[in-house]
Amino acid sequence: RSVSVLIHPTQFPAAVEAALRDSLRTREMNHKFHYDTPKQALRWLRLHEALSPARTDPDCGRIYDAAFAEAAARLAGATNVEVVSPGCGGGQKDAQLLRHLKEALPGVALRYVPVDVSVALTLVARSAAIAEGVAPAHIAPLAMDLAASDDWPGALEPVPGDAGVRLVCFFG
């Protein structure tokens, strides 16, 4: 089944080409080119899975669990929650947060906006959210280069008329 992914102008072909030219000129590779293709994105995810403290250190996992439980407690009573995750990567931490929110806030309407420079990574994050029970229709992947945008707050604005709480995550 087809999936809609919003593409911010920072990821339009001309912008990507300009970033590549700049990388070659300065001899400093722009981060976006590490995840440019689906194959590169999946390799990065395997590397992250093998080396990230969030995956290899149980204490790190407990810290995230405690933070997510606190976030859910602060959102008690909310009926609509939009989780926006700039730099979502594969969405593992986002999925963990979404699971906490679903468990702590029964009946809450969750909306998830995975944002990354890589279309492939936003789709992997989307799949992780679906596995946690977020309805596919309530997930809006956005491919965007945050470092190249001066309007990202506007690009991440909630859907007009969508009353609710926004939780913006910068897990990094």
PDB file of C-alpha atoms in Angstrom:
ATOM      1  CA  ARG A   1       0.000   0.000   0.000  1.00  0.00           C
ATOM      2  CA  SER A   2       1.265   3.483  -0.838  1.00  0.00           C
ATOM      3  CA  VAL A   3       2.373   5.885   1.880  1.00  0.00           C
ATOM      4  CA  SER A   4       2.485   9.664   1.664  1.00  0.00           C
ATOM      5  CA  VAL A   5       5.717  11.321   2.793  1.00  0.00           C
ATOM      6  CA  LEU A   6       5.941  15.086   2.888  1.00  0.00           C
ATOM      7  CA  ILE A   7       9.118  16.417   1.311  1.00  0.00           C
ATOM      8  CA  HIS A   8      10.339  19.761   2.611  1.00  0.00           C
ATOM      9  CA  PRO A   9      12.065  22.074   0.080  1.00  0.00           C
ATOM     10  CA  THR A  10      15.406  21.374   1.835  1.00  0.00           C
ATOM     11  CA  GLN A  11      15.192  17.908   0.284  1.00  0.00           C
ATOM     12  CA  PHE A  12      14.146  18.959  -3.213  1.00  0.00           C
ATOM     13  CA  PRO A  13      16.669  17.869  -5.881  1.00  0.00           C
ATOM     14  CA  ALA A  14      18.170  21.338  -6.404  1.00  0.00           C
ATOM     15  CA  ALA A  15      18.780  21.774  -2.654  1.00  0.00           C
ATOM     16  CA  VAL A  16      20.341  18.319  -2.360  1.00  0.00           C
ATOM     17  CA  GLU A  17      22.559  18.996  -5.378  1.00  0.00           C
ATOM     18  CA  ALA A  18      23.682  22.321  -3.878  1.00  0.00           C
ATOM     19  CA  ALA A  19      24.511  20.597  -0.583  1.00  0.00           C
ATOM     20  CA  LEU A  20      26.550  17.969  -2.421  1.00  0.00           C
ATOM     21  CA  ARG A  21      28.461  20.632  -4.372  1.00  0.00           C
ATOM     22  CA  ASP A  22      29.149  22.477  -1.111  1.00  0.00           C
ATOM     23  CA  SER A  23      30.359  19.250   0.528  1.00  0.00           C
ATOM     24  CA  LEU A  24      32.736  18.566  -2.341  1.00  0.00           C
ATOM     25  CA  ARG A  25      33.972  22.165  -2.398  1.00  0.00           C
ATOM     26  CA  THR A  26      34.638  22.297   1.373  1.00  0.00           C
ATOM     27  CA  ARG A  27      35.760  18.656   1.612  1.00  0.00           C
ATOM     28  CA  GLU A  28      33.332  18.213   4.508  1.00  0.00           C
ATOM     29  CA  MET A  29      30.575  15.706   3.862  1.00  0.00           C
ATOM     30  CA  ASN A  30      27.119  16.936   4.780  1.00  0.00           C
ATOM     31  CA  HIS A  31      25.437  14.577   7.245  1.00  0.00           C
ATOM     32  CA  LYS A  32      22.486  14.013   4.929  1.00  0.00           C
ATOM     33  CA  PHE A  33      24.592  11.980   2.538  1.00  0.00           C
ATOM     34  CA  HIS A  34      25.238   9.291   5.141  1.00  0.00           C
ATOM     35  CA  TYR A  35      21.564   8.246   4.841  1.00  0.00           C
ATOM     36  CA  ASP A  36      20.849   9.265   1.262  1.00  0.00           C
ATOM     37  CA  THR A  37      19.770   5.880  -0.056  1.00  0.00           C
ATOM     38  CA  PRO A  38      17.648   3.203   1.606  1.00  0.00           C
ATOM     39  CA  LYS A  39      20.702   0.920   1.685  1.00  0.00           C
ATOM     40  CA  GLN A  40      22.792   3.579   3.480  1.00  0.00           C
ATOM     41  CA  ALA A  41      19.952   4.237   5.931  1.00  0.00           C
ATOM     42  CA  LEU A  42      19.637   0.545   6.779  1.00  0.00           C
ATOM     43  CA  ARG A  43      23.399   0.249   7.255  1.00  0.00           C
ATOM     44  CA  TRP A  44      23.320   3.218   9.610  1.00  0.00           C
ATOM     45  CA  LEU A  45      20.500   1.587  11.577  1.00  0.00           C
ATOM     46  CA  ARG A  46      22.536  -1.637  11.917  1.00  0.00           C
ATOM     47  CA  LEU A  47      25.534   0.380  13.151  1.00  0.00           C
ATOM     48  CA  HIS A  48      23.310   2.263  15.607  1.00  0.00           C
ATOM     49  CA  GLU A  49      21.813  -0.998  16.865  1.00  0.00           C
ATOM     50  CA  ALA A  50      25.290  -2.430  17.479  1.00  0.00           C
ATOM     51  CA  LEU A  51      26.916   0.603  19.109  1.00  0.00           C
ATOM     52  CA  SER A  52      24.349   2.992  20.558  1.00  0.00           C
ATOM     53  CA  PRO A  53      24.195   3.101  24.363  1.00  0.00           C
ATOM     54  CA  ALA A  54      20.408   3.262  23.965  1.00  0.00           C
ATOM     55  CA  ARG A  55      20.646  -0.301  22.650  1.00  0.00           C
ATOM     56  CA  THR A  56      23.690  -1.678  24.479  1.00  0.00           C
ATOM     57  CA  ASP A  57      23.508  -0.133  27.973  1.00  0.00           C
ATOM     58  CA  PRO A  58      20.582  -1.216  30.189  1.00  0.00           C
ATOM     59  CA  ASP A  59      21.047   1.889  32.361  1.00  0.00           C
ATOM     60  CA  CYS A  60      20.501   4.090  29.320  1.00  0.00           C
ATOM     61  CA  GLY A  61      17.295   2.216  28.532  1.00  0.00           C
ATOM     62  CA  ARG A  62      16.075   2.735  32.097  1.00  0.00           C
ATOM     63  CA  ILE A  63      16.760   6.471  31.822  1.00  0.00           C
ATOM     64  CA  TYR A  64      14.600   6.650  28.693  1.00  0.00           C
ATOM     65  CA  ASP A  65      11.858   4.591  30.355  1.00  0.00           C
ATOM     66  CA  ALA A  66      11.843   6.955  33.349  1.00  0.00           C
ATOM     67  CA  ALA A  67      11.729  10.021  31.091  1.00  0.00           C
ATOM     68  CA  PHE A  68       8.885   8.560  29.036  1.00  0.00           C
ATOM     69  CA  ALA A  69       6.911   7.665  32.171  1.00  0.00           C
ATOM     70  CA  GLU A  70       7.366  11.251  33.406  1.00  0.00           C
ATOM     71  CA  ALA A  71       6.263  12.675  30.053  1.00  0.00           C
ATOM     72  CA  ALA A  72       3.162  10.463  30.113  1.00  0.00           C
ATOM     73  CA  ALA A  73       2.395  11.545  33.690  1.00  0.00           C
ATOM     74  CA  ARG A  74       2.628  15.208  32.691  1.00  0.00           C
ATOM     75  CA  LEU A  75       0.198  14.583  29.854  1.00  0.00           C
ATOM     76  CA  ALA A  76      -2.425  12.985  32.102  1.00  0.00           C
ATOM     77  CA  GLY A  77      -5.848  14.077  30.962  1.00  0.00           C
ATOM     78  CA  ALA A  78      -4.784  14.879  27.411  1.00  0.00           C
ATOM     79  CA  THR A  79      -7.070  13.456  24.761  1.00  0.00           C
ATOM     80  CA  ASN A  80      -4.970  14.327  21.690  1.00  0.00           C
ATOM     81  CA  VAL A  81      -1.186  14.122  21.661  1.00  0.00           C
ATOM     82  CA  GLU A  82       1.027  14.847  18.685  1.00  0.00           C
ATOM     83  CA  VAL A  83       4.573  13.492  18.974  1.00  0.00           C
ATOM     84  CA  VAL A  84       6.996  15.274  16.640  1.00  0.00           C
ATOM     85  CA  SER A  85      10.455  13.758  16.367  1.00  0.00           C
ATOM     86  CA  PRO A  86      13.078  15.744  14.431  1.00  0.00           C
ATOM     87  CA  GLY A  87      16.000  13.461  13.602  1.00  0.00           C
ATOM     88  CA  CYS A  88      13.842  10.392  14.209  1.00  0.00           C
ATOM     89  CA  GLY A  89      16.309   7.908  12.756  1.00  0.00           C
ATOM     90  CA  GLY A  90      14.704   4.484  12.905  1.00  0.00           C
ATOM     91  CA  GLY A  91      12.167   5.647  15.487  1.00  0.00           C
ATOM     92  CA  GLN A  92      13.085   3.103  18.188  1.00  0.00           C
ATOM     93  CA  LYS A  93      12.999   5.656  21.016  1.00  0.00           C
ATOM     94  CA  ASP A  94       9.893   7.239  19.520  1.00  0.00           C
ATOM     95  CA  ALA A  95       8.151   3.857  19.484  1.00  0.00           C
ATOM     96  CA  GLN A  96       9.127   3.319  23.110  1.00  0.00           C
ATOM     97  CA  LEU A  97       7.639   6.729  23.987  1.00  0.00           C
ATOM     98  CA  LEU A  98       4.472   6.020  21.990  1.00  0.00           C
ATOM     99  CA  ARG A  99       4.075   2.707  23.831  1.00  0.00           C
ATOM    100  CA  HIS A 100       4.363   4.521  27.196  1.00  0.00           C
ATOM    101  CA  LEU A 101       1.794   7.108  26.112  1.00  0.00           C
ATOM    102  CA  LYS A 102      -0.676   4.470  24.919  1.00  0.00           C
ATOM    103  CA  GLU A 103      -0.335   2.513  28.166  1.00  0.00           C
ATOM    104  CA  ALA A 104      -0.501   5.536  30.483  1.00  0.00           C
ATOM    105  CA  LEU A 105      -3.194   7.428  28.583  1.00  0.00           C
ATOM    106  CA  PRO A 106      -5.825   4.909  27.490  1.00  0.00           C
ATOM    107  CA  GLY A 107      -8.012   6.273  24.749  1.00  0.00           C
ATOM    108  CA  VAL A 108      -5.624   9.083  23.821  1.00  0.00           C
ATOM    109  CA  ALA A 109      -5.573   9.976  20.135  1.00  0.00           C
ATOM    110  CA  LEU A 110      -1.927   9.817  19.077  1.00  0.00           C
ATOM    111  CA  ARG A 111      -0.481  11.526  16.021  1.00  0.00           C
ATOM    112  CA  TYR A 112       3.158  10.941  15.098  1.00  0.00           C
ATOM    113  CA  VAL A 113       5.380  13.070  12.854  1.00  0.00           C
ATOM    114  CA  PRO A 114       8.732  11.380  12.203  1.00  0.00           C
ATOM    115  CA  VAL A 115      11.122  13.935  10.702  1.00  0.00           C
ATOM    116  CA  ASP A 116      14.476  13.058   9.190  1.00  0.00           C
ATOM    117  CA  VAL A 117      16.682  14.003   6.292  1.00  0.00           C
ATOM    118  CA  SER A 118      16.160  10.471   4.952  1.00  0.00           C
ATOM    119  CA  VAL A 119      12.853   9.334   3.477  1.00  0.00           C
ATOM    120  CA  ALA A 120      13.872   5.756   4.250  1.00  0.00           C
ATOM    121  CA  LEU A 121      14.424   6.540   7.936  1.00  0.00           C
ATOM    122  CA  THR A 122      11.034   8.250   8.236  1.00  0.00           C
ATOM    123  CA  LEU A 123       9.431   5.121   6.782  1.00  0.00           C
ATOM    124  CA  VAL A 124      11.295   2.831   9.203  1.00  0.00           C
ATOM    125  CA  ALA A 125      10.167   5.082  12.078  1.00  0.00           C
ATOM    126  CA  ARG A 126       6.617   4.932  10.704  1.00  0.00           C
ATOM    127  CA  SER A 127       6.723   1.129  10.795  1.00  0.00           C
ATOM    128  CA  ALA A 128       7.985   1.188  14.393  1.00  0.00           C
ATOM    129  CA  ALA A 129       5.064   3.426  15.396  1.00  0.00           C
ATOM    130  CA  ILE A 130       2.553   1.193  13.636  1.00  0.00           C
ATOM    131  CA  ALA A 131       3.989  -1.788  15.534  1.00  0.00           C
ATOM    132  CA  GLU A 132       3.106   0.114  18.738  1.00  0.00           C
ATOM    133  CA  GLY A 133      -0.485   0.553  17.629  1.00  0.00           C
ATOM    134  CA  VAL A 134      -0.428   4.051  16.145  1.00  0.00           C
ATOM    135  CA  ALA A 135      -2.886   4.180  13.274  1.00  0.00           C
ATOM    136  CA  PRO A 136      -1.140   4.591   9.903  1.00  0.00           C
ATOM    137  CA  ALA A 137      -3.533   7.436   9.054  1.00  0.00           C
ATOM    138  CA  HIS A 138      -2.196   9.327  12.107  1.00  0.00           C
ATOM    139  CA  ILE A 139       1.437   9.206  11.013  1.00  0.00           C
ATOM    140  CA  ALA A 140       2.810  11.975   8.799  1.00  0.00           C
ATOM    141  CA  PRO A 141       6.440  11.313   7.786  1.00  0.00           C
ATOM    142  CA  LEU A 142       8.397  14.413   6.779  1.00  0.00           C
ATOM    143  CA  ALA A 143      11.738  14.369   4.942  1.00  0.00           C
ATOM    144  CA  MET A 144      13.516  17.570   5.894  1.00  0.00           C
ATOM    145  CA  ASP A 145      17.046  18.811   6.484  1.00  0.00           C
ATOM    146  CA  LEU A 146      16.708  20.705   9.754  1.00  0.00           C
ATOM    147  CA  ALA A 147      20.228  22.101   9.439  1.00  0.00           C
ATOM    148  CA  ALA A 148      19.420  23.655   6.063  1.00  0.00           C
ATOM    149  CA  SER A 149      16.072  25.156   6.998  1.00  0.00           C
ATOM    150  CA  ASP A 150      15.346  28.471   8.617  1.00  0.00           C
ATOM    151  CA  ASP A 151      11.608  27.787   8.732  1.00  0.00           C
ATOM    152  CA  TRP A 152      11.437  24.409  10.434  1.00  0.00           C
ATOM    153  CA  PRO A 153       9.158  25.617  13.234  1.00  0.00           C
ATOM    154  CA  GLY A 154       6.635  26.565  10.549  1.00  0.00           C
ATOM    155  CA  ALA A 155       7.130  23.297   8.694  1.00  0.00           C
ATOM    156  CA  LEU A 156       6.358  21.380  11.882  1.00  0.00           C
ATOM    157  CA  GLU A 157       3.212  23.307  12.744  1.00  0.00           C
ATOM    158  CA  PRO A 158       0.301  21.098  13.728  1.00  0.00           C
ATOM    159  CA  VAL A 159      -2.610  20.499  11.426  1.00  0.00           C
ATOM    160  CA  PRO A 160      -4.951  23.534  11.669  1.00  0.00           C
ATOM    161  CA  GLY A 161      -7.826  22.878  14.031  1.00  0.00           C
ATOM    162  CA  ASP A 162      -6.048  19.918  15.596  1.00  0.00           C
ATOM    163  CA  ALA A 163      -6.441  20.772  19.268  1.00  0.00           C
ATOM    164  CA  GLY A 164      -4.148  18.853  21.509  1.00  0.00           C
ATOM    165  CA  VAL A 165      -0.758  18.671  23.126  1.00  0.00           C
ATOM    166  CA  ARG A 166       2.490  18.640  21.152  1.00  0.00           C
ATOM    167  CA  LEU A 167       5.450  16.736  22.435  1.00  0.00           C
ATOM    168  CA  VAL A 168       8.621  17.497  20.471  1.00  0.00           C
ATOM    169  CA  CYS A 169      11.466  15.009  20.920  1.00  0.00           C
ATOM    170  CA  PHE A 170      15.127  15.658  20.159  1.00  0.00           C
ATOM    171  CA  PHE A 171      16.659  12.320  21.041  1.00  0.00           C
ATOM    172  CA  GLY A 172      19.754  12.539  18.865  1.00  0.00           C
TER     173      GLY A 172
END
